[in-house]
């Protein structure tokens, strides 16, 4: 399977704990996006990378959230001191990210976070 | 920033009928408008998209129209089938940077 993969698929944690999610984009995709989706809502943009550079962060991404893409391949999203309001589906997407090319986003299956 | 509004939130149609979902956007700089289908427990999947230099695009039973002046775009599904039942999202983006999504439409196609 050469699609976008995310790990873990489900995470249950207690309030105050730190969690880290991983996203593996489609091979040779330069751009990688993170979104958060709560029940009954559309995905909300969190941040995106062009290769290893983080180009933009949403105001939704508080100081407790950090994302990295150290070698321009996989990415991690860490949430520190989780709160119940962080419970959501965290989606990753990737695209070619090349000027002049078709930059369709391909989404992964998501990581569902439950904070107790 | 961009604001995308989507209507209706739920839509129920009889198999074989047509379904129309509408979205409006606020930022005239947006130039790419994709539509996604999301099934339970899965990530969104692109079903059709349109760029701002095109007014209409069709792919078999699915079509999208764009009115840049009015800043709205619509998804049209003809000859609906039960497997079309899912949640549909519209989105808007400027140059494939940030994507802003609508709140979704739950489509139910009754056999």
mmCIF file of C-alpha atoms in Angstrom:
data_model
loop_
_atom_site.group_PDB
_atom_site.id
_atom_site.type_symbol
_atom_site.label_atom_id
_atom_site.label_comp_id
_atom_site.label_asym_id
_atom_site.label_seq_id
_atom_site.Cartn_x
_atom_site.Cartn_y
_atom_site.Cartn_z
ATOM 1 C CA UNK A 1 0.000 0.000 0.000
ATOM 2 C CA UNK A 2 1.551 3.280 -1.088
ATOM 3 C CA UNK A 3 -0.982 5.603 0.508
ATOM 4 C CA UNK A 4 -0.551 7.917 3.476
ATOM 5 C CA UNK A 5 -0.219 5.972 6.719
ATOM 6 C CA UNK A 6 -0.738 7.141 10.278
ATOM 7 C CA UNK A 7 0.198 5.527 13.550
ATOM 8 C CA UNK A 8 -1.391 4.804 15.916
ATOM 9 C CA UNK A 9 -4.944 4.610 14.603
ATOM 10 C CA UNK A 10 -6.385 5.053 18.089
ATOM 11 C CA UNK A 11 -4.948 6.556 21.247
ATOM 12 C CA UNK A 12 -6.552 6.797 24.665
ATOM 13 C CA UNK A 13 -4.717 8.859 27.225
ATOM 14 C CA UNK A 14 -5.302 10.557 30.536
ATOM 15 C CA UNK A 15 -5.481 14.303 30.874
ATOM 16 C CA UNK A 16 -2.051 15.795 31.397
ATOM 17 C CA UNK A 17 -0.153 13.107 29.502
ATOM 18 C CA UNK A 18 1.894 13.732 26.364
ATOM 19 C CA UNK A 19 1.089 11.962 23.111
ATOM 20 C CA UNK A 20 2.885 11.712 19.775
ATOM 21 C CA UNK A 21 1.448 10.736 16.415
ATOM 22 C CA UNK A 22 3.325 9.744 13.293
ATOM 23 C CA UNK A 23 2.469 10.291 9.634
ATOM 24 C CA UNK A 24 4.220 8.667 6.677
ATOM 25 C CA UNK A 25 3.332 10.482 3.451
ATOM 26 C CA UNK A 26 3.284 9.037 -0.020
ATOM 27 C CA UNK A 27 6.822 8.535 -1.231
ATOM 28 C CA UNK A 28 8.324 11.629 -2.893
ATOM 29 C CA UNK A 29 5.502 13.885 -1.761
ATOM 30 C CA UNK A 30 7.111 17.141 -0.703
ATOM 31 C CA UNK A 31 4.180 18.698 1.105
ATOM 32 C CA UNK A 32 2.624 17.359 4.287
ATOM 33 C CA UNK A 33 -0.410 18.730 6.143
ATOM 34 C CA UNK A 34 -1.884 18.136 9.586
ATOM 35 C CA UNK A 35 -5.574 18.682 10.342
ATOM 36 C CA UNK A 36 -7.829 18.184 13.330
ATOM 37 C CA UNK A 37 -11.391 16.980 12.890
ATOM 38 C CA UNK A 38 -14.010 16.923 15.629
ATOM 39 C CA UNK A 39 -17.274 15.032 15.388
ATOM 40 C CA UNK A 40 -19.656 16.491 12.844
ATOM 41 C CA UNK A 41 -17.177 19.078 11.588
ATOM 42 C CA UNK A 42 -14.861 19.466 8.647
ATOM 43 C CA UNK A 43 -11.087 19.144 9.008
ATOM 44 C CA UNK A 44 -9.410 22.204 10.531
ATOM 45 C CA UNK A 45 -5.978 23.157 9.251
ATOM 46 C CA UNK A 46 -3.199 22.911 11.850
ATOM 47 C CA UNK A 47 0.078 23.190 9.951
ATOM 48 C CA UNK A 48 1.909 22.199 6.798
ATOM 49 C CA UNK A 49 5.445 21.426 5.678
ATOM 50 C CA UNK A 50 7.244 21.843 2.391
ATOM 51 C CA UNK A 51 9.974 19.224 2.695
ATOM 52 C CA UNK A 52 11.388 19.772 6.206
ATOM 53 C CA UNK A 53 10.339 23.427 6.475
ATOM 54 C CA UNK A 54 7.209 24.219 8.477
ATOM 55 C CA UNK A 55 5.642 26.965 6.384
ATOM 56 C CA UNK A 56 2.544 27.879 8.342
ATOM 57 C CA UNK A 57 0.875 27.148 11.671
ATOM 58 C CA UNK A 58 -2.726 27.786 12.591
ATOM 59 C CA UNK A 59 -3.641 29.739 15.681
ATOM 60 C CA UNK A 60 -5.324 26.489 16.741
ATOM 61 C CA UNK A 61 -1.844 25.103 17.262
ATOM 62 C CA UNK A 62 -1.223 26.260 20.813
ATOM 63 C CA UNK A 63 2.132 26.084 22.581
ATOM 64 C CA UNK A 64 1.247 22.559 23.677
ATOM 65 C CA UNK A 65 1.304 21.365 20.064
ATOM 66 C CA UNK A 66 4.452 20.849 18.054
ATOM 67 C CA UNK A 67 5.045 19.243 14.689
ATOM 68 C CA UNK A 68 8.254 18.183 13.023
ATOM 69 C CA UNK A 69 9.375 16.731 9.736
ATOM 70 C CA UNK A 70 13.104 16.362 10.346
ATOM 71 C CA UNK A 71 14.239 14.770 7.095
ATOM 72 C CA UNK A 72 11.433 15.833 4.842
ATOM 73 C CA UNK A 73 9.859 12.387 4.944
ATOM 74 C CA UNK A 74 7.689 11.283 7.899
ATOM 75 C CA UNK A 75 6.249 13.795 10.343
ATOM 76 C CA UNK A 76 5.329 13.721 14.012
ATOM 77 C CA UNK A 77 2.694 15.720 15.876
ATOM 78 C CA UNK A 78 3.140 15.976 19.634
ATOM 79 C CA UNK A 79 0.584 17.227 22.116
ATOM 80 C CA UNK A 80 1.894 18.015 25.575
ATOM 81 C CA UNK A 81 -0.234 18.105 28.720
ATOM 82 C CA UNK A 82 -3.308 16.852 26.906
ATOM 83 C CA UNK A 83 -6.711 18.297 27.742
ATOM 84 C CA UNK A 84 -10.154 16.796 27.170
ATOM 85 C CA UNK A 85 -10.721 19.380 24.438
ATOM 86 C CA UNK A 86 -7.898 17.795 22.452
ATOM 87 C CA UNK A 87 -10.053 14.728 21.824
ATOM 88 C CA UNK A 88 -10.480 14.569 18.054
ATOM 89 C CA UNK A 89 -9.386 12.825 14.881
ATOM 90 C CA UNK A 90 -5.963 14.003 13.725
ATOM 91 C CA UNK A 91 -5.581 13.717 9.966
ATOM 92 C CA UNK A 92 -2.461 13.861 7.871
ATOM 93 C CA UNK A 93 -2.377 14.532 4.136
ATOM 94 C CA UNK A 94 0.385 14.794 1.570
ATOM 95 C CA UNK A 95 0.760 16.204 -1.931
ATOM 96 C CA UNK A 96 3.482 16.536 -4.528
ATOM 97 C CA UNK A 97 4.038 20.166 -3.587
ATOM 98 C CA UNK A 98 5.859 21.042 -6.803
ATOM 99 C CA UNK A 99 5.342 24.271 -8.673
ATOM 100 C CA UNK A 100 3.331 23.692 -11.808
ATOM 101 C CA UNK A 101 2.277 20.190 -10.831
ATOM 102 C CA UNK A 102 -1.070 18.927 -9.715
ATOM 103 C CA UNK A 103 -1.068 19.137 -5.964
ATOM 104 C CA UNK A 104 -3.995 16.958 -4.989
ATOM 105 C CA UNK A 105 -4.066 16.109 -1.293
ATOM 106 C CA UNK A 106 -4.161 12.456 -0.280
ATOM 107 C CA UNK A 107 -5.385 11.846 3.257
ATOM 108 C CA UNK A 108 -4.386 9.150 5.692
ATOM 109 C CA UNK A 109 -6.918 7.234 7.809
ATOM 110 C CA UNK A 110 -6.353 9.463 10.832
ATOM 111 C CA UNK A 111 -5.463 8.953 14.485
ATOM 112 C CA UNK A 112 -8.398 9.130 16.867
ATOM 113 C CA UNK A 113 -7.368 10.640 20.200
ATOM 114 C CA UNK A 114 -9.489 10.261 23.314
ATOM 115 C CA UNK A 115 -8.419 12.188 26.409
ATOM 116 C CA UNK A 116 -10.035 10.924 29.621
ATOM 117 C CA UNK B 1 -8.766 34.361 6.698
ATOM 118 C CA UNK B 2 -10.978 32.255 4.473
ATOM 119 C CA UNK B 3 -14.423 31.144 5.626
ATOM 120 C CA UNK B 4 -16.230 28.311 3.857
ATOM 121 C CA UNK B 5 -19.895 27.658 4.509
ATOM 122 C CA UNK B 6 -21.647 24.506 3.324
ATOM 123 C CA UNK B 7 -25.343 23.651 2.958
ATOM 124 C CA UNK B 8 -27.311 21.580 3.640
ATOM 125 C CA UNK B 9 -25.914 19.750 6.646
ATOM 126 C CA UNK B 10 -27.996 16.675 5.843
ATOM 127 C CA UNK B 11 -29.557 15.556 2.584
ATOM 128 C CA UNK B 12 -31.765 12.564 1.992
ATOM 129 C CA UNK B 13 -32.640 11.491 -1.557
ATOM 130 C CA UNK B 14 -34.203 8.506 -3.234
ATOM 131 C CA UNK B 15 -31.921 6.253 -5.254
ATOM 132 C CA UNK B 16 -31.725 7.552 -8.808
ATOM 133 C CA UNK B 17 -32.469 11.148 -7.871
ATOM 134 C CA UNK B 18 -29.960 13.983 -8.057
ATOM 135 C CA UNK B 19 -28.218 15.602 -5.081
ATOM 136 C CA UNK B 20 -26.834 19.126 -4.912
ATOM 137 C CA UNK B 21 -24.552 20.491 -2.198
ATOM 138 C CA UNK B 22 -23.591 24.163 -2.109
ATOM 139 C CA UNK B 23 -20.643 26.048 -0.646
ATOM 140 C CA UNK B 24 -19.695 29.686 -0.389
ATOM 141 C CA UNK B 25 -16.265 31.139 0.318
ATOM 142 C CA UNK B 26 -15.136 34.556 1.455
ATOM 143 C CA UNK B 27 -11.588 35.068 0.135
ATOM 144 C CA UNK B 28 -11.508 36.067 -3.527
ATOM 145 C CA UNK B 29 -7.856 34.945 -3.688
ATOM 146 C CA UNK B 30 -8.867 31.283 -3.306
ATOM 147 C CA UNK B 31 -8.230 29.499 -6.589
ATOM 148 C CA UNK B 32 -8.647 25.786 -5.938
ATOM 149 C CA UNK B 33 -11.872 24.113 -4.795
ATOM 150 C CA UNK B 34 -11.857 20.369 -4.077
ATOM 151 C CA UNK B 35 -14.690 18.141 -2.913
ATOM 152 C CA UNK B 36 -14.079 15.183 -0.617
ATOM 153 C CA UNK B 37 -16.106 12.134 0.350
ATOM 154 C CA UNK B 38 -15.563 10.729 3.821
ATOM 155 C CA UNK B 39 -16.823 7.346 4.901
ATOM 156 C CA UNK B 40 -17.047 6.276 8.508
ATOM 157 C CA UNK B 41 -13.648 5.676 10.074
ATOM 158 C CA UNK B 42 -11.712 6.814 7.007
ATOM 159 C CA UNK B 43 -9.898 9.914 5.877
ATOM 160 C CA UNK B 44 -11.455 12.212 3.256
ATOM 161 C CA UNK B 45 -11.057 11.115 -0.361
ATOM 162 C CA UNK B 46 -10.950 13.584 -3.239
ATOM 163 C CA UNK B 47 -13.809 13.003 -5.668
ATOM 164 C CA UNK B 48 -13.610 16.057 -7.912
ATOM 165 C CA UNK B 49 -12.029 19.500 -7.918
ATOM 166 C CA UNK B 50 -12.063 22.713 -9.897
ATOM 167 C CA UNK B 51 -9.664 25.578 -10.372
ATOM 168 C CA UNK B 52 -10.700 29.196 -10.578
ATOM 169 C CA UNK B 53 -10.044 29.471 -14.314
ATOM 170 C CA UNK B 54 -12.786 26.924 -15.040
ATOM 171 C CA UNK B 55 -16.537 27.311 -14.555
ATOM 172 C CA UNK B 56 -17.605 23.687 -14.653
ATOM 173 C CA UNK B 57 -16.096 20.221 -14.528
ATOM 174 C CA UNK B 58 -17.724 16.847 -14.922
ATOM 175 C CA UNK B 59 -16.627 13.306 -14.157
ATOM 176 C CA UNK B 60 -19.247 10.671 -14.957
ATOM 177 C CA UNK B 61 -22.111 11.184 -12.451
ATOM 178 C CA UNK B 62 -20.356 13.972 -10.561
ATOM 179 C CA UNK B 63 -20.032 17.604 -11.585
ATOM 180 C CA UNK B 64 -18.834 20.782 -9.916
ATOM 181 C CA UNK B 65 -19.719 24.349 -10.866
ATOM 182 C CA UNK B 66 -17.950 27.513 -9.785
ATOM 183 C CA UNK B 67 -19.213 31.086 -9.766
ATOM 184 C CA UNK B 68 -16.255 33.295 -8.906
ATOM 185 C CA UNK B 69 -18.267 36.490 -8.915
ATOM 186 C CA UNK B 70 -20.694 35.193 -6.336
ATOM 187 C CA UNK B 71 -17.983 33.173 -4.581
ATOM 188 C CA UNK B 72 -19.907 29.946 -4.543
ATOM 189 C CA UNK B 73 -19.412 26.448 -5.893
ATOM 190 C CA UNK B 74 -21.632 23.408 -5.971
ATOM 191 C CA UNK B 75 -21.396 19.629 -6.194
ATOM 192 C CA UNK B 76 -23.931 17.798 -8.331
ATOM 193 C CA UNK B 77 -24.399 14.039 -8.137
ATOM 194 C CA UNK B 78 -26.780 12.494 -10.654
ATOM 195 C CA UNK B 79 -28.376 9.041 -10.606
ATOM 196 C CA UNK B 80 -27.490 8.602 -6.946
ATOM 197 C CA UNK B 81 -26.744 5.125 -5.638
ATOM 198 C CA UNK B 82 -26.746 3.768 -2.066
ATOM 199 C CA UNK B 83 -22.931 3.662 -2.136
ATOM 200 C CA UNK B 84 -22.935 7.444 -2.548
ATOM 201 C CA UNK B 85 -24.128 7.678 1.062
ATOM 202 C CA UNK B 86 -21.341 9.390 3.031
ATOM 203 C CA UNK B 87 -20.301 12.792 4.357
ATOM 204 C CA UNK B 88 -19.181 15.256 1.697
ATOM 205 C CA UNK B 89 -16.893 18.228 2.346
ATOM 206 C CA UNK B 90 -16.071 21.185 0.178
ATOM 207 C CA UNK B 91 -12.830 23.102 0.616
ATOM 208 C CA UNK B 92 -11.082 26.210 -0.675
ATOM 209 C CA UNK B 93 -7.398 26.955 -1.006
ATOM 210 C CA UNK B 94 -5.034 29.518 -2.425
ATOM 211 C CA UNK B 95 -2.257 27.831 -4.400
ATOM 212 C CA UNK B 96 -2.612 24.554 -2.456
ATOM 213 C CA UNK B 97 -1.356 26.188 0.734
ATOM 214 C CA UNK B 98 -3.828 26.191 3.614
ATOM 215 C CA UNK B 99 -7.096 24.383 2.942
ATOM 216 C CA UNK B 100 -10.322 25.580 4.528
ATOM 217 C CA UNK B 101 -13.114 23.048 4.783
ATOM 218 C CA UNK B 102 -16.869 23.372 5.023
ATOM 219 C CA UNK B 103 -18.731 21.721 7.884
ATOM 220 C CA UNK B 104 -19.897 18.777 5.788
ATOM 221 C CA UNK B 105 -23.097 17.362 4.308
ATOM 222 C CA UNK B 106 -24.326 13.948 5.329
ATOM 223 C CA UNK B 107 -25.893 12.400 2.226
ATOM 224 C CA UNK B 108 -28.275 9.497 2.650
ATOM 225 C CA UNK B 109 -29.399 7.693 -0.502
ATOM 226 C CA UNK B 110 -32.442 5.561 0.193
ATOM 227 C CA UNK B 111 -32.784 2.366 -1.874
#
